[in-house]
Amino acid sequence: MTTVLVLNGPNLGMLGAREPEIYGSATLADVEAVCKQTAAGLGLEIDLRQTDDEAELIGWVHEAFERRLPVVLNPAAFTHYSYALRDALAMRTAPLVEVHLTNPAARESFRHVSVVAGVADGTVAGFGLQSYDLALRAIARLLAA
Ligand code: DHK
């Protein structure tokens, strides 16, 4: 069974407590539950991880490269400025879908740029927890294509 890495960047471990008026009341454990349920229906397994550390996240991207694993990635704030993350993702050997809970295009101007989007197959943003559901469905389509 194919494993999908569901990688989450800084501050996403604080979901539920973090600015709930923006990010909602769901926790990262709730994100994991949605991902597990969706993945089971698609015949996939997920390995969900979160870090506040850019180097650790890049290490996981290298692991995905080496193991040829598809990735659903919420880079959080790294989305907007981490060229190092972008360069790691450019090496990818399997589908990559960028995901966001909120719609960055409808928020502050610094969130309007994603340095990651250009190396992803696509981006799902603005649907809260369901963004992850949709991203996994996109991964399944890409794997089947
Ligand atoms: C999460 C973050 O932490 C922000 O830095 C991004 C993203 C948006 C989200 O909507 O999931 O700008």
PDB file of C-alpha atoms and ligand atoms in Angstrom:
ATOM      1  CA  MET A   1       0.000   0.000   0.000  1.00  0.00           C
ATOM      2  CA  THR A   2       1.331   3.454  -0.896  1.00  0.00           C
ATOM      3  CA  THR A   3       2.227   5.737   1.983  1.00  0.00           C
ATOM      4  CA  VAL A   4       1.555   9.453   1.590  1.00  0.00           C
ATOM      5  CA  LEU A   5       3.638  11.788   3.741  1.00  0.00           C
ATOM      6  CA  VAL A   6       1.382  14.534   5.109  1.00  0.00           C
ATOM      7  CA  LEU A   7       3.884  17.164   6.207  1.00  0.00           C
ATOM      8  CA  ASN A   8       3.006  20.220   8.261  1.00  0.00           C
ATOM      9  CA  GLY A   9       5.161  23.242   8.974  1.00  0.00           C
ATOM     10  CA  PRO A  10       5.473  25.754  11.793  1.00  0.00           C
ATOM     11  CA  ASN A  11       2.697  26.541  14.255  1.00  0.00           C
ATOM     12  CA  LEU A  12       0.370  23.874  12.872  1.00  0.00           C
ATOM     13  CA  GLY A  13       0.970  21.860  16.035  1.00  0.00           C
ATOM     14  CA  MET A  14      -0.949  24.648  17.774  1.00  0.00           C
ATOM     15  CA  LEU A  15      -4.102  24.211  15.690  1.00  0.00           C
ATOM     16  CA  GLY A  16      -7.198  24.441  17.831  1.00  0.00           C
ATOM     17  CA  ALA A  17      -5.577  26.960  20.183  1.00  0.00           C
ATOM     18  CA  ARG A  18      -3.968  29.103  17.478  1.00  0.00           C
ATOM     19  CA  GLU A  19      -6.057  32.074  16.249  1.00  0.00           C
ATOM     20  CA  PRO A  20      -9.235  29.970  16.131  1.00  0.00           C
ATOM     21  CA  GLU A  21     -11.118  32.784  14.393  1.00  0.00           C
ATOM     22  CA  ILE A  22      -8.778  32.219  11.428  1.00  0.00           C
ATOM     23  CA  TYR A  23      -7.749  28.559  11.639  1.00  0.00           C
ATOM     24  CA  GLY A  24     -10.831  27.110  13.338  1.00  0.00           C
ATOM     25  CA  SER A  25     -11.116  24.901  16.401  1.00  0.00           C
ATOM     26  CA  ALA A  26      -9.877  21.646  14.874  1.00  0.00           C
ATOM     27  CA  THR A  27      -6.567  20.302  16.152  1.00  0.00           C
ATOM     28  CA  LEU A  28      -3.762  18.585  14.264  1.00  0.00           C
ATOM     29  CA  ALA A  29      -5.134  15.318  15.660  1.00  0.00           C
ATOM     30  CA  ASP A  30      -8.404  16.159  13.886  1.00  0.00           C
ATOM     31  CA  VAL A  31      -6.441  16.778  10.663  1.00  0.00           C
ATOM     32  CA  GLU A  32      -4.839  13.364  11.103  1.00  0.00           C
ATOM     33  CA  ALA A  33      -8.227  11.711  11.661  1.00  0.00           C
ATOM     34  CA  VAL A  34      -9.623  13.249   8.446  1.00  0.00           C
ATOM     35  CA  CYS A  35      -6.520  12.189   6.524  1.00  0.00           C
ATOM     36  CA  LYS A  36      -6.679   8.624   7.872  1.00  0.00           C
ATOM     37  CA  GLN A  37     -10.351   8.297   6.967  1.00  0.00           C
ATOM     38  CA  THR A  38      -9.880   9.704   3.458  1.00  0.00           C
ATOM     39  CA  ALA A  39      -6.743   7.651   2.854  1.00  0.00           C
ATOM     40  CA  ALA A  40      -8.472   4.424   3.935  1.00  0.00           C
ATOM     41  CA  GLY A  41     -11.212   5.059   1.373  1.00  0.00           C
ATOM     42  CA  LEU A  42      -8.588   5.584  -1.319  1.00  0.00           C
ATOM     43  CA  GLY A  43      -6.490   2.541  -0.434  1.00  0.00           C
ATOM     44  CA  LEU A  44      -3.638   4.717   0.848  1.00  0.00           C
ATOM     45  CA  GLU A  45      -1.771   4.992   4.133  1.00  0.00           C
ATOM     46  CA  ILE A  46      -0.677   8.273   5.633  1.00  0.00           C
ATOM     47  CA  ASP A  47       2.271   9.273   7.762  1.00  0.00           C
ATOM     48  CA  LEU A  48       1.433  12.705   9.230  1.00  0.00           C
ATOM     49  CA  ARG A  49       4.225  14.792  10.735  1.00  0.00           C
ATOM     50  CA  GLN A  50       4.580  18.352  11.995  1.00  0.00           C
ATOM     51  CA  THR A  51       7.627  20.446  12.778  1.00  0.00           C
ATOM     52  CA  ASP A  52       8.481  24.045  13.533  1.00  0.00           C
ATOM     53  CA  ASP A  53      11.985  23.445  12.204  1.00  0.00           C
ATOM     54  CA  GLU A  54      12.873  24.202   8.578  1.00  0.00           C
ATOM     55  CA  ALA A  55      15.826  21.782   8.547  1.00  0.00           C
ATOM     56  CA  GLU A  56      13.699  18.919   9.873  1.00  0.00           C
ATOM     57  CA  LEU A  57      11.013  19.587   7.259  1.00  0.00           C
ATOM     58  CA  ILE A  58      13.622  19.624   4.484  1.00  0.00           C
ATOM     59  CA  GLY A  59      14.996  16.338   5.831  1.00  0.00           C
ATOM     60  CA  TRP A  60      11.532  14.791   5.484  1.00  0.00           C
ATOM     61  CA  VAL A  61      11.329  16.101   1.893  1.00  0.00           C
ATOM     62  CA  HIS A  62      14.687  14.423   1.181  1.00  0.00           C
ATOM     63  CA  GLU A  63      13.281  11.208   2.664  1.00  0.00           C
ATOM     64  CA  ALA A  64      10.249  11.476   0.344  1.00  0.00           C
ATOM     65  CA  PHE A  65      12.644  11.967  -2.591  1.00  0.00           C
ATOM     66  CA  GLU A  66      14.660   8.875  -1.672  1.00  0.00           C
ATOM     67  CA  ARG A  67      11.632   6.663  -0.944  1.00  0.00           C
ATOM     68  CA  ARG A  68       9.618   8.047  -3.919  1.00  0.00           C
ATOM     69  CA  LEU A  69       6.741   8.913  -1.613  1.00  0.00           C
ATOM     70  CA  PRO A  70       3.890  11.244  -2.572  1.00  0.00           C
ATOM     71  CA  VAL A  71       3.565  14.293  -0.341  1.00  0.00           C
ATOM     72  CA  VAL A  72       0.726  16.486   0.879  1.00  0.00           C
ATOM     73  CA  LEU A  73       2.471  19.542   2.300  1.00  0.00           C
ATOM     74  CA  ASN A  74       1.215  22.437   4.365  1.00  0.00           C
ATOM     75  CA  PRO A  75       4.401  24.502   4.546  1.00  0.00           C
ATOM     76  CA  ALA A  76       2.622  27.097   6.744  1.00  0.00           C
ATOM     77  CA  ALA A  77       4.681  30.312   6.856  1.00  0.00           C
ATOM     78  CA  PHE A  78       7.577  28.633   4.988  1.00  0.00           C
ATOM     79  CA  THR A  79       5.235  28.782   1.969  1.00  0.00           C
ATOM     80  CA  HIS A  80       5.976  32.434   1.554  1.00  0.00           C
ATOM     81  CA  TYR A  81       9.755  32.647   1.853  1.00  0.00           C
ATOM     82  CA  SER A  82      11.631  29.335   2.112  1.00  0.00           C
ATOM     83  CA  TYR A  83      13.656  28.951  -1.067  1.00  0.00           C
ATOM     84  CA  ALA A  84      15.508  26.102   0.653  1.00  0.00           C
ATOM     85  CA  LEU A  85      12.248  24.177   1.046  1.00  0.00           C
ATOM     86  CA  ARG A  86      11.288  24.998  -2.532  1.00  0.00           C
ATOM     87  CA  ASP A  87      14.617  23.687  -3.849  1.00  0.00           C
ATOM     88  CA  ALA A  88      14.242  20.461  -1.849  1.00  0.00           C
ATOM     89  CA  LEU A  89      10.737  19.962  -3.239  1.00  0.00           C
ATOM     90  CA  ALA A  90      11.980  20.539  -6.789  1.00  0.00           C
ATOM     91  CA  MET A  91      13.835  17.197  -6.517  1.00  0.00           C
ATOM     92  CA  ARG A  92      10.592  15.346  -6.008  1.00  0.00           C
ATOM     93  CA  THR A  93      10.119  11.865  -7.373  1.00  0.00           C
ATOM     94  CA  ALA A  94       6.363  11.494  -6.758  1.00  0.00           C
ATOM     95  CA  PRO A  95       3.208  13.647  -6.689  1.00  0.00           C
ATOM     96  CA  LEU A  96       3.214  16.742  -4.495  1.00  0.00           C
ATOM     97  CA  VAL A  97       0.126  18.728  -3.466  1.00  0.00           C
ATOM     98  CA  GLU A  98       0.414  21.973  -1.492  1.00  0.00           C
ATOM     99  CA  VAL A  99      -2.379  22.455   1.016  1.00  0.00           C
ATOM    100  CA  HIS A 100      -3.638  25.292   3.204  1.00  0.00           C
ATOM    101  CA  LEU A 101      -6.477  25.448   5.677  1.00  0.00           C
ATOM    102  CA  THR A 102      -7.180  29.086   4.876  1.00  0.00           C
ATOM    103  CA  ASN A 103      -7.121  30.882   1.533  1.00  0.00           C
ATOM    104  CA  PRO A 104      -3.834  32.819   1.598  1.00  0.00           C
ATOM    105  CA  ALA A 105      -4.906  34.832  -1.463  1.00  0.00           C
ATOM    106  CA  ALA A 106      -7.697  36.377   0.615  1.00  0.00           C
ATOM    107  CA  ARG A 107      -5.371  37.330   3.492  1.00  0.00           C
ATOM    108  CA  GLU A 108      -2.404  39.670   4.048  1.00  0.00           C
ATOM    109  CA  SER A 109      -0.364  40.517   0.941  1.00  0.00           C
ATOM    110  CA  PHE A 110       2.755  38.684   2.213  1.00  0.00           C
ATOM    111  CA  ARG A 111       0.707  35.458   2.015  1.00  0.00           C
ATOM    112  CA  HIS A 112      -0.123  35.994  -1.658  1.00  0.00           C
ATOM    113  CA  VAL A 113       3.218  34.600  -2.780  1.00  0.00           C
ATOM    114  CA  SER A 114       3.915  30.878  -2.562  1.00  0.00           C
ATOM    115  CA  VAL A 115       7.488  29.949  -3.425  1.00  0.00           C
ATOM    116  CA  VAL A 116       6.381  26.302  -3.283  1.00  0.00           C
ATOM    117  CA  ALA A 117       3.433  26.385  -5.697  1.00  0.00           C
ATOM    118  CA  GLY A 118       5.620  26.332  -8.809  1.00  0.00           C
ATOM    119  CA  VAL A 119       7.096  22.936  -7.976  1.00  0.00           C
ATOM    120  CA  ALA A 120       3.841  21.312  -6.807  1.00  0.00           C
ATOM    121  CA  ASP A 121       1.320  19.498  -8.983  1.00  0.00           C
ATOM    122  CA  GLY A 122      -1.312  21.807  -7.540  1.00  0.00           C
ATOM    123  CA  THR A 123      -2.601  23.625  -4.495  1.00  0.00           C
ATOM    124  CA  VAL A 124      -5.746  23.178  -2.378  1.00  0.00           C
ATOM    125  CA  ALA A 125      -6.522  26.137  -0.126  1.00  0.00           C
ATOM    126  CA  GLY A 126      -9.372  27.609   1.826  1.00  0.00           C
ATOM    127  CA  PHE A 127     -11.478  24.613   2.826  1.00  0.00           C
ATOM    128  CA  GLY A 128     -10.304  24.076   6.394  1.00  0.00           C
ATOM    129  CA  LEU A 129      -9.845  20.409   7.292  1.00  0.00           C
ATOM    130  CA  GLN A 130     -11.420  19.435   3.999  1.00  0.00           C
ATOM    131  CA  SER A 131      -8.415  20.923   2.170  1.00  0.00           C
ATOM    132  CA  TYR A 132      -6.483  17.844   3.329  1.00  0.00           C
ATOM    133  CA  ASP A 133      -9.268  15.503   2.164  1.00  0.00           C
ATOM    134  CA  LEU A 134      -9.216  17.130  -1.275  1.00  0.00           C
ATOM    135  CA  ALA A 135      -5.418  17.088  -1.435  1.00  0.00           C
ATOM    136  CA  LEU A 136      -5.326  13.335  -0.737  1.00  0.00           C
ATOM    137  CA  ARG A 137      -7.938  12.766  -3.434  1.00  0.00           C
ATOM    138  CA  ALA A 138      -5.734  14.743  -5.852  1.00  0.00           C
ATOM    139  CA  ILE A 139      -2.751  12.564  -4.870  1.00  0.00           C
ATOM    140  CA  ALA A 140      -4.786   9.417  -5.577  1.00  0.00           C
ATOM    141  CA  ARG A 141      -5.733  10.770  -9.012  1.00  0.00           C
ATOM    142  CA  LEU A 142      -2.116  11.628  -9.786  1.00  0.00           C
ATOM    143  CA  LEU A 143      -0.943   8.172  -8.698  1.00  0.00           C
ATOM    144  CA  ALA A 144      -3.567   6.542 -10.912  1.00  0.00           C
ATOM    145  CA  ALA A 145      -2.744   8.671 -13.976  1.00  0.00           C
TER     146      ALA A 145
HETATM  147  C1  DHK B   1      -0.902  28.183   7.592  1.00  0.00           C
HETATM  148  C2  DHK B   1      -0.027  29.093   8.082  1.00  0.00           C
HETATM  149  O1  DHK B   1       0.597  28.859   9.235  1.00  0.00           O
HETATM  150  C3  DHK B   1       0.225  30.382   7.418  1.00  0.00           C
HETATM  151  O2  DHK B   1       1.532  30.848   7.627  1.00  0.00           O
HETATM  152  C4  DHK B   1      -0.095  30.353   5.939  1.00  0.00           C
HETATM  153  C5  DHK B   1      -1.486  28.314   6.237  1.00  0.00           C
HETATM  154  C6  DHK B   1      -1.460  29.730   5.706  1.00  0.00           C
HETATM  155  C7  DHK B   1      -2.850  27.653   6.185  1.00  0.00           C
HETATM  156  O3  DHK B   1      -3.844  28.280   5.847  1.00  0.00           O
HETATM  157  O4  DHK B   1      -2.934  26.435   6.444  1.00  0.00           O
HETATM  158  O5  DHK B   1      -0.048  31.660   5.428  1.00  0.00           O
END
